[in-house]
PDB file of C-alpha atoms in Angstrom:
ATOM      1  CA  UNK A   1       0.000   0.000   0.000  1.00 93.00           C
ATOM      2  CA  UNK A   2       0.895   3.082  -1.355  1.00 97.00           C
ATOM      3  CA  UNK A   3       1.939   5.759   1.444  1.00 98.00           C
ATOM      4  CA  UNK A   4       3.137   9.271   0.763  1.00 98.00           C
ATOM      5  CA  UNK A   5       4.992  11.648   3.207  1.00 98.00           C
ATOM      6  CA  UNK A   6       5.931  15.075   2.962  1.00 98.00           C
ATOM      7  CA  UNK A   7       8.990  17.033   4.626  1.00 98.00           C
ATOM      8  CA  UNK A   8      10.472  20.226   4.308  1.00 97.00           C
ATOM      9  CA  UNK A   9      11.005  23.909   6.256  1.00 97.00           C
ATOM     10  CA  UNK A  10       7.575  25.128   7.552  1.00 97.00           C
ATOM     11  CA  UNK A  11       9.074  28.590   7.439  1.00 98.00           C
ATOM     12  CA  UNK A  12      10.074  30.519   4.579  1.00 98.00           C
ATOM     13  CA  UNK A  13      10.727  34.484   4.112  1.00 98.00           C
ATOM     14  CA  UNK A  14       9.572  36.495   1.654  1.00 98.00           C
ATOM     15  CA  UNK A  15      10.788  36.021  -1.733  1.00 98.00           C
ATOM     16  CA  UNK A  16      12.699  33.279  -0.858  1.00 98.00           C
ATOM     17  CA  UNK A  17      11.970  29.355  -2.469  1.00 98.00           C
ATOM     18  CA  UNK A  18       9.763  26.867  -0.483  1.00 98.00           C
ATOM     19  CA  UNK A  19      11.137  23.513  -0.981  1.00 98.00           C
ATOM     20  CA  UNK A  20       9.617  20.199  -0.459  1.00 98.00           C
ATOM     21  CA  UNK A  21      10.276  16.772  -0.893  1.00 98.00           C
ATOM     22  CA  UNK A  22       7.431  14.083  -0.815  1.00 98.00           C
ATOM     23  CA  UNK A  23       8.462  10.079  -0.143  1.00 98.00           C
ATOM     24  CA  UNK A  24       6.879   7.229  -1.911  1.00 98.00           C
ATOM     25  CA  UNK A  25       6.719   4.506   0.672  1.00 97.00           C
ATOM     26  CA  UNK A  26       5.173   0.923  -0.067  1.00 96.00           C
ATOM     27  CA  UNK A  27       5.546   1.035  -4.102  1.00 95.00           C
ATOM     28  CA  UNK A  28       7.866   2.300  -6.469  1.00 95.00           C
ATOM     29  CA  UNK A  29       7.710   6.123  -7.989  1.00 96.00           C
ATOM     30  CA  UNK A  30       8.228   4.279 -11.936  1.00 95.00           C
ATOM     31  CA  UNK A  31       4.232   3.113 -12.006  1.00 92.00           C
ATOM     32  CA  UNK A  32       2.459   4.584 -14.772  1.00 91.00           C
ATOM     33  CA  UNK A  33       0.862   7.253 -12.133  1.00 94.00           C
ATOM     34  CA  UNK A  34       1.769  10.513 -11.852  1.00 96.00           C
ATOM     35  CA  UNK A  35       2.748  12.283  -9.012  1.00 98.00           C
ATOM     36  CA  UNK A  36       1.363  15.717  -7.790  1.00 98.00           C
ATOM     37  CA  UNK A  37       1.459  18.345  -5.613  1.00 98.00           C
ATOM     38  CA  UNK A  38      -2.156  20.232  -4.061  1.00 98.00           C
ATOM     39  CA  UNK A  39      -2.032  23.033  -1.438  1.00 98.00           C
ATOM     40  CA  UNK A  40      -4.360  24.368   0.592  1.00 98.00           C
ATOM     41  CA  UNK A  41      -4.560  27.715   2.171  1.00 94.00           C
ATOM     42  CA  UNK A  42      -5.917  28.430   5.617  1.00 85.00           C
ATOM     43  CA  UNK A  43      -9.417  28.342   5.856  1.00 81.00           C
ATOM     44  CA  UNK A  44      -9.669  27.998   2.221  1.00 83.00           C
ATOM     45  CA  UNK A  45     -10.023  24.987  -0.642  1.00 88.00           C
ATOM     46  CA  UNK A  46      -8.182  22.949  -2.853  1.00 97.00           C
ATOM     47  CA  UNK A  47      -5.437  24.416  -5.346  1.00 98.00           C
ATOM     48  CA  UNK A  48      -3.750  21.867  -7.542  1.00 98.00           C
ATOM     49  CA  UNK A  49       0.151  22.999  -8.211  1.00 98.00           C
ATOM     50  CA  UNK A  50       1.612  20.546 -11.002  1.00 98.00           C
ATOM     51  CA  UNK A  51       2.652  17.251 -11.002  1.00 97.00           C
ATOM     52  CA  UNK A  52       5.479  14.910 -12.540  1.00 98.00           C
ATOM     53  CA  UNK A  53       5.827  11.695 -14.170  1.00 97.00           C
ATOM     54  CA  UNK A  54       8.884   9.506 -13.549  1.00 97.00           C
ATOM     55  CA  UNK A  55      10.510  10.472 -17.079  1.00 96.00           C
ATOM     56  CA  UNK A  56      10.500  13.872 -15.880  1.00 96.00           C
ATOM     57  CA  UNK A  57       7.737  15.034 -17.624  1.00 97.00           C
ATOM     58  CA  UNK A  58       5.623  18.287 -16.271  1.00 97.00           C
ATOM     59  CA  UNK A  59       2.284  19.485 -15.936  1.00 96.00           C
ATOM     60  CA  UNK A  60       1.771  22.793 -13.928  1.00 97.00           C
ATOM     61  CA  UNK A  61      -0.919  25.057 -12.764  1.00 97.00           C
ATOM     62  CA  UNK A  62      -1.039  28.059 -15.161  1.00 96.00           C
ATOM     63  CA  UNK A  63      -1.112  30.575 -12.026  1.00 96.00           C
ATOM     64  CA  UNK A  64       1.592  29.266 -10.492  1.00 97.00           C
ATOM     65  CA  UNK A  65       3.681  27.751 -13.802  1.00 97.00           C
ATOM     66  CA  UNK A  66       5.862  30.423 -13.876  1.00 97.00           C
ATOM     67  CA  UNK A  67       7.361  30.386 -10.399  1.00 98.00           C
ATOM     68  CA  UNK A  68       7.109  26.411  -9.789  1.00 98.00           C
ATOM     69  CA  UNK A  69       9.279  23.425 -10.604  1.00 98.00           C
ATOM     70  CA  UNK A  70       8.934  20.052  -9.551  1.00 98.00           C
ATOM     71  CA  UNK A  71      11.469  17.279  -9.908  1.00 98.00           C
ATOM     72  CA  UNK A  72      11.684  13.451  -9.333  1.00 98.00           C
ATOM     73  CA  UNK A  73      14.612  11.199  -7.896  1.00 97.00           C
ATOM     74  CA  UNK A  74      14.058   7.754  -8.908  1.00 97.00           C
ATOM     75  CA  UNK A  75      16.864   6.444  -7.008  1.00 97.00           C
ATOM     76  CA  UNK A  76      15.417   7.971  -3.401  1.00 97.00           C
ATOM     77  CA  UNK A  77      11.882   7.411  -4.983  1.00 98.00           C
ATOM     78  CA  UNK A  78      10.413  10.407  -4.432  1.00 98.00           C
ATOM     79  CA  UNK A  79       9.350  14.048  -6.034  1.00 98.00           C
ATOM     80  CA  UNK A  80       9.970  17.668  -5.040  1.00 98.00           C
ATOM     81  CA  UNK A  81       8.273  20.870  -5.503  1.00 98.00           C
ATOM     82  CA  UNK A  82      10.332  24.460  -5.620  1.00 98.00           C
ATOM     83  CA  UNK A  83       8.235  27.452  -5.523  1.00 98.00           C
ATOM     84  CA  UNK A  84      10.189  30.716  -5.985  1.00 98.00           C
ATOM     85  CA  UNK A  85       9.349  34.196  -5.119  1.00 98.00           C
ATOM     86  CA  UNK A  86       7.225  33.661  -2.391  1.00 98.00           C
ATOM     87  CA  UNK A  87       4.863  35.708  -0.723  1.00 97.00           C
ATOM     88  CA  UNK A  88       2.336  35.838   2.233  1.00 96.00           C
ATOM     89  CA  UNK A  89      -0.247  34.268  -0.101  1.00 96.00           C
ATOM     90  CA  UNK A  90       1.157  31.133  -0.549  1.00 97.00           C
ATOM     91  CA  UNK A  91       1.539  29.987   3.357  1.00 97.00           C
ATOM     92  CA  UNK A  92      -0.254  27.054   3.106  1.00 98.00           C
ATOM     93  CA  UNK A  93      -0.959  23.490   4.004  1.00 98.00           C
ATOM     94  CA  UNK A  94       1.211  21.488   1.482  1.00 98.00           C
ATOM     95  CA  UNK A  95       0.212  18.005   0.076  1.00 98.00           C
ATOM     96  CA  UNK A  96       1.571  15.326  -2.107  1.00 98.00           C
ATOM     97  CA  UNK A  97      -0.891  12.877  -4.059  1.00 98.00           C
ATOM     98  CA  UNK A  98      -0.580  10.052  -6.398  1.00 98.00           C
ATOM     99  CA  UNK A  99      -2.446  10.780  -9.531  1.00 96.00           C
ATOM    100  CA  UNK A 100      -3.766   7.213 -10.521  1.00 93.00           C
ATOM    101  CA  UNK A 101      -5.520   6.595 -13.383  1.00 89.00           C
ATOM    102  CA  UNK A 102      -8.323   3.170 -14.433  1.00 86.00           C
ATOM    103  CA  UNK A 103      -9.478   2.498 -17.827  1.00 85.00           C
ATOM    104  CA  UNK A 104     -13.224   2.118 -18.160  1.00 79.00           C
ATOM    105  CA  UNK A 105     -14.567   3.214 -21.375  1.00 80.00           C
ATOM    106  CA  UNK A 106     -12.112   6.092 -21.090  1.00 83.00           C
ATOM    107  CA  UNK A 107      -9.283   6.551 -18.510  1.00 87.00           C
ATOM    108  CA  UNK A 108     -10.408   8.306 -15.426  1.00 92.00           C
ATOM    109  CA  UNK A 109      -7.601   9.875 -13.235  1.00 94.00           C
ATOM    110  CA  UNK A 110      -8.020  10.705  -9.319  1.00 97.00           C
ATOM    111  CA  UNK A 111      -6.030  11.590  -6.198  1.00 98.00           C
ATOM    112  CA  UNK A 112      -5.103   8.865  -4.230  1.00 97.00           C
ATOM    113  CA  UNK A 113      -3.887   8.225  -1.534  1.00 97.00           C
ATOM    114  CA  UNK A 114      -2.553  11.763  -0.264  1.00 98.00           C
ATOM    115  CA  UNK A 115       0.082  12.530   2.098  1.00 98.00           C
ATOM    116  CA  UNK A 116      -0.610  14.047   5.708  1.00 98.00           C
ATOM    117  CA  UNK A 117      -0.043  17.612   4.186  1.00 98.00           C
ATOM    118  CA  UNK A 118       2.687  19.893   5.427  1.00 98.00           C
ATOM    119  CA  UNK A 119       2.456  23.839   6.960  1.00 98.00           C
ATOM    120  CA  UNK A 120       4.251  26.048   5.440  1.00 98.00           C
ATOM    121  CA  UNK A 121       4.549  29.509   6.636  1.00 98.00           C
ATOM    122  CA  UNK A 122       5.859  32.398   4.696  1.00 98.00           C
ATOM    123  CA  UNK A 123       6.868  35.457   7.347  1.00 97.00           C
ATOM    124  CA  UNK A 124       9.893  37.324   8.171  1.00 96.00           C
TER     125      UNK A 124
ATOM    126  CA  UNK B   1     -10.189  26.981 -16.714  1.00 94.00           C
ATOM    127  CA  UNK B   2     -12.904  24.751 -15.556  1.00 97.00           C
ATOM    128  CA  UNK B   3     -14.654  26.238 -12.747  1.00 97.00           C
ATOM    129  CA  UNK B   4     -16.274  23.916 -10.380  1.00 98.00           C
ATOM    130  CA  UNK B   5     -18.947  25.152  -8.399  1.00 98.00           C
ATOM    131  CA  UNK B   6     -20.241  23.660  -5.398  1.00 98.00           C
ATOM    132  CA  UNK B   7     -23.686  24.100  -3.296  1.00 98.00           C
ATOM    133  CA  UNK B   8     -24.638  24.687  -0.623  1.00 97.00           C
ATOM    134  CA  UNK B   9     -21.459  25.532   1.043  1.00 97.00           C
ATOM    135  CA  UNK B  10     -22.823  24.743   4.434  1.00 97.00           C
ATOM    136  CA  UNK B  11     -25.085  22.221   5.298  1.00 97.00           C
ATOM    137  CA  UNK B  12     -27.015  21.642   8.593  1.00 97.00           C
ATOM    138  CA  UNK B  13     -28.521  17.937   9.138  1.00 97.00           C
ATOM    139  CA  UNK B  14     -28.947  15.067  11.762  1.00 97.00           C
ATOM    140  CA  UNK B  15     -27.978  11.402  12.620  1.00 97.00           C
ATOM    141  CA  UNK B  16     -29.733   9.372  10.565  1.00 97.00           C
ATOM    142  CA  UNK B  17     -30.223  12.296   7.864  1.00 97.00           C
ATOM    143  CA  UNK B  18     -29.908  11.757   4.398  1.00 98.00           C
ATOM    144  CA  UNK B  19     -28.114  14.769   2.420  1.00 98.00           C
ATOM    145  CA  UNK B  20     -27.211  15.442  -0.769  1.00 98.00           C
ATOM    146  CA  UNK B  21     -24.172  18.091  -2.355  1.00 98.00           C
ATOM    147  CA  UNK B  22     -24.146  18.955  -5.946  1.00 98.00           C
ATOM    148  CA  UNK B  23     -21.228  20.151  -8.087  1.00 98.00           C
ATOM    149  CA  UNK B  24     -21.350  22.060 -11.227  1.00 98.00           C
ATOM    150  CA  UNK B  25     -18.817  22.286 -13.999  1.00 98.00           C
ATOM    151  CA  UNK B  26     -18.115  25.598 -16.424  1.00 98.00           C
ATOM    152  CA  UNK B  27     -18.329  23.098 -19.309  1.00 97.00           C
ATOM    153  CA  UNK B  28     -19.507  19.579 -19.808  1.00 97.00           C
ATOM    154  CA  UNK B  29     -16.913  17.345 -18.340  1.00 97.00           C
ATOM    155  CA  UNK B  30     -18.166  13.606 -19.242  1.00 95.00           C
ATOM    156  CA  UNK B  31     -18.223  11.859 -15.909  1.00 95.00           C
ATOM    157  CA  UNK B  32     -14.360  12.994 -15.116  1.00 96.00           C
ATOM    158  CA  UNK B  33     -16.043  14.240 -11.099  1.00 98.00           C
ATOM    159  CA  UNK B  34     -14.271  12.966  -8.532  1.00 98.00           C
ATOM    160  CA  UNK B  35     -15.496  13.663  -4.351  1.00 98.00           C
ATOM    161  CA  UNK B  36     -13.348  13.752  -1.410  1.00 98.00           C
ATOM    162  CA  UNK B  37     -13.879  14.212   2.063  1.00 98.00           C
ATOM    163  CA  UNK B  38     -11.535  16.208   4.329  1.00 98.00           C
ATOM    164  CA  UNK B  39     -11.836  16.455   8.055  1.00 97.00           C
ATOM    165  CA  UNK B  40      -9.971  19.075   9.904  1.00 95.00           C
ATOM    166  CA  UNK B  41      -6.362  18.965  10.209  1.00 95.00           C
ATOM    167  CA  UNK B  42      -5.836  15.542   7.703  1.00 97.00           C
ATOM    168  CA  UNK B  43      -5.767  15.192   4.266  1.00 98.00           C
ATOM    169  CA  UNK B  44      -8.722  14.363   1.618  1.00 98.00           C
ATOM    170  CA  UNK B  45      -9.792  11.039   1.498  1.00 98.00           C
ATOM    171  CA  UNK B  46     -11.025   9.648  -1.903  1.00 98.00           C
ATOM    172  CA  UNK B  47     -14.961   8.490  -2.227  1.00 98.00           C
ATOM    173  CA  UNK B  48     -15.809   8.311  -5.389  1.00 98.00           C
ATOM    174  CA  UNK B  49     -13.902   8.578  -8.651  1.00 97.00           C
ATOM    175  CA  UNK B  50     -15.641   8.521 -12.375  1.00 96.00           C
ATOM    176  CA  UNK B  51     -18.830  10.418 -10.858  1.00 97.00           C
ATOM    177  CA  UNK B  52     -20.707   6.923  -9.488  1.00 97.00           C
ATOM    178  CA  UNK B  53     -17.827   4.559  -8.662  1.00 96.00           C
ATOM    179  CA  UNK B  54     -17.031   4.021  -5.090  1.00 97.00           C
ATOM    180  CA  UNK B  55     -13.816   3.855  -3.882  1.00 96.00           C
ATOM    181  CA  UNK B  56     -12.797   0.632  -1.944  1.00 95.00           C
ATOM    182  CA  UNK B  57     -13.602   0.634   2.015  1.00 97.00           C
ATOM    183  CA  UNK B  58     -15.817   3.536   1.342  1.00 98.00           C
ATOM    184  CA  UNK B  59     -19.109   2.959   3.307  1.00 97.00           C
ATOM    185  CA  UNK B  60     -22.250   1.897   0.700  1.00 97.00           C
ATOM    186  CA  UNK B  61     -24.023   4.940   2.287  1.00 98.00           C
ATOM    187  CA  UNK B  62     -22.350   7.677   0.408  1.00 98.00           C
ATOM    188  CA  UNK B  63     -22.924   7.262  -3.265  1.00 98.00           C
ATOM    189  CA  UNK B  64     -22.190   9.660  -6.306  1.00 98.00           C
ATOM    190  CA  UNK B  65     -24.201  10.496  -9.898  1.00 98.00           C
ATOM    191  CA  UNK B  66     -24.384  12.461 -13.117  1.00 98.00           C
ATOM    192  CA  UNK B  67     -22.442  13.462 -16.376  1.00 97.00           C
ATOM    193  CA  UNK B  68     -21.881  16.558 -18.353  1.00 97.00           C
ATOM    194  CA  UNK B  69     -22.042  19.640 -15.810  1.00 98.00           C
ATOM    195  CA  UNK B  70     -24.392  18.714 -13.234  1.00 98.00           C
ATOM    196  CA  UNK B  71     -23.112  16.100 -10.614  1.00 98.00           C
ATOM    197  CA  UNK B  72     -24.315  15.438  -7.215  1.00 98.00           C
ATOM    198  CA  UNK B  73     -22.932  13.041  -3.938  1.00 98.00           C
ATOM    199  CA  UNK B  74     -25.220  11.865  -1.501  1.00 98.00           C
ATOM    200  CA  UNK B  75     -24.886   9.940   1.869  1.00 98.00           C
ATOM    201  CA  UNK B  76     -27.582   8.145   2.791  1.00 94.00           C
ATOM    202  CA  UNK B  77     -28.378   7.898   6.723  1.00 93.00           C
ATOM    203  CA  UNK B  78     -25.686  10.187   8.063  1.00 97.00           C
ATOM    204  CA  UNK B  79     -23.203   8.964  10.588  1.00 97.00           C
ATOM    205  CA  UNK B  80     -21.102  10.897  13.324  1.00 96.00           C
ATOM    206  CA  UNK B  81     -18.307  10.535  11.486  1.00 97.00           C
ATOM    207  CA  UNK B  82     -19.495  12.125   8.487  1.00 98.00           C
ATOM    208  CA  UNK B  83     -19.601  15.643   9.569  1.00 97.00           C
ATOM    209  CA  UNK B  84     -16.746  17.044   7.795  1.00 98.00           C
ATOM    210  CA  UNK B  85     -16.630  18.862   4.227  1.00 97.00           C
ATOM    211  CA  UNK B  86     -16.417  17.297   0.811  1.00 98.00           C
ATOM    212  CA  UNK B  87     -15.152  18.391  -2.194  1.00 98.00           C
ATOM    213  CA  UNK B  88     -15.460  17.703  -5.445  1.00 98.00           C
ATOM    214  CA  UNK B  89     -12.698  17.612  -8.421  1.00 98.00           C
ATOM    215  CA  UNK B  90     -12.837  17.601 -12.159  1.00 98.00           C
ATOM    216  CA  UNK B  91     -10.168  15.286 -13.888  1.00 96.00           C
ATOM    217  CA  UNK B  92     -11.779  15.985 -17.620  1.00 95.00           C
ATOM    218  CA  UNK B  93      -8.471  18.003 -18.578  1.00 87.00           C
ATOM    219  CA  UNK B  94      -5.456  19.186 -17.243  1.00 84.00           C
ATOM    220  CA  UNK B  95      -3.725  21.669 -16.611  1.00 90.00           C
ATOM    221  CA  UNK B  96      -5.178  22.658 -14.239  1.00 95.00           C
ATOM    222  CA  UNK B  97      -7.045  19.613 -12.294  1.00 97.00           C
ATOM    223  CA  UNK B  98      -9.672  22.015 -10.182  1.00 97.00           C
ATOM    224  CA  UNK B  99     -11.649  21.497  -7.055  1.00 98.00           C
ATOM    225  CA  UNK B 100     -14.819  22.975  -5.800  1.00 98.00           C
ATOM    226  CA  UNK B 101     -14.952  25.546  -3.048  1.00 97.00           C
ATOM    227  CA  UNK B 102     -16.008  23.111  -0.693  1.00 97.00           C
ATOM    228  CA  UNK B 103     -18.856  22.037   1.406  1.00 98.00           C
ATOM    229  CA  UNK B 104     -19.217  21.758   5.044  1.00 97.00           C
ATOM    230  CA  UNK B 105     -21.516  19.453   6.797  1.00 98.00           C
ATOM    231  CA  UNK B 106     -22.115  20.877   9.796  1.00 97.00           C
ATOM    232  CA  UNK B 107     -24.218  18.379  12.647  1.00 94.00           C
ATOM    233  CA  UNK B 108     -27.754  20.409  13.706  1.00 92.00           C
TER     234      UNK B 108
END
């Protein structure tokens, strides 16, 4: 079973990088999912970031594409997120997901299972 | 984008009360709706993926239907450990993968 654990600095200054890695425990990173990042801000919803496949390839959030990069290590099986430029507004609970995928009729793709989310806090 | 729209954003109900939330899509989105529930302070938890299919060790009560724009979850004979909020998520196309706002369920 699949289990997926964030890590990383819960406090970050201002227009400095938030970094975080997420672990893939229980299964390997080179399935055919891919692998994203969600955050969610206080008292507020759901905001997917981007996500990576184990080739390396990308798919980011259009609002945030131009100050994110995420990155996998196959070897330590697991993915990172950079966010650069940071600012009040993205202090945030952080989460890693697994972006699996079934083939009915059509292929379907949903989040799961999800990590325990991390804080992170950007202040001086 | 697709914007996902969820009502009502708080909901009120009982024990033993059978509720149901609806989501909306911006644009017809097949039956790509996923729902989640979240309680405070841990992660979302999958429920139902594909608009109707229900995700393994999720409790018969809660159940999901619809297709194009209008989707809607329901759980059947609330239980304690229901009360939390649910959200739902279109997977129709990406980038971006979008969620609704969110809807607590609040016990009366």
């Amino acid at each position: 079973q699949v289990q997926l654990q964030e890590s990383g600095p819960g406090l970050v200054k201002p227009s400095g990088t938030l970094s975080l890695t997420c672990a893939v425990g229980g299964g390997s990173i080179t399935t055919s999912d891919w692998w994203s990042w969600v955050r969610q801000s206080p008292g507020k919803g759901l905001e997917w970031i981007g996500e990576i496949y184990h080739s390396g390839s990308t798919n980011y959030n259009p609002s945030l594409k131009s100050r994110v990069t995420i990155s996998v290590d196959k070897s330590k099986n697991q993915f990172s997120l950079k966010l650069r430029s940071v600012t009040a507004a993205d202090t945030a609970v952080y989460y890693c997901a697994r972006d699996t995928s079934a083939t009915f009729s059509n292929e379907y793709n949903w989040f799961d299972p999800w990590g325990q989310g991390t804080l992170v806090t950007v202040s001086s | 984008d697709i914007q996902m729209t969820q009502s009502p954003l708080f909901l009120s109900a009982s024990v033993g009360d059978s509720v149901t939330i609806t989501c909306r899509a911006s644009q017809s989105i097949s039956s790509y709706l996923n729902w989640y529930q979240q309680k405070p302070g841990k992660a979302p938890n999958l429920l139902i993926y594909a608009a109707s299919s229900l995700q393994s060790g999720v409790p018969s009560r809660f159940s999901g239907s619809g297709s194009g724009t209008d989707f809607t979850l329901t759980i059947s004979s609330l239980h304690p450990e229901d009360f939390a909020t649910y959200y739902c998520q279109q997977s129709y196309n990406r980038p971006p993968y979008t969620f609704g706002q969110g809807t607590k369920l609040e016990l009366k």
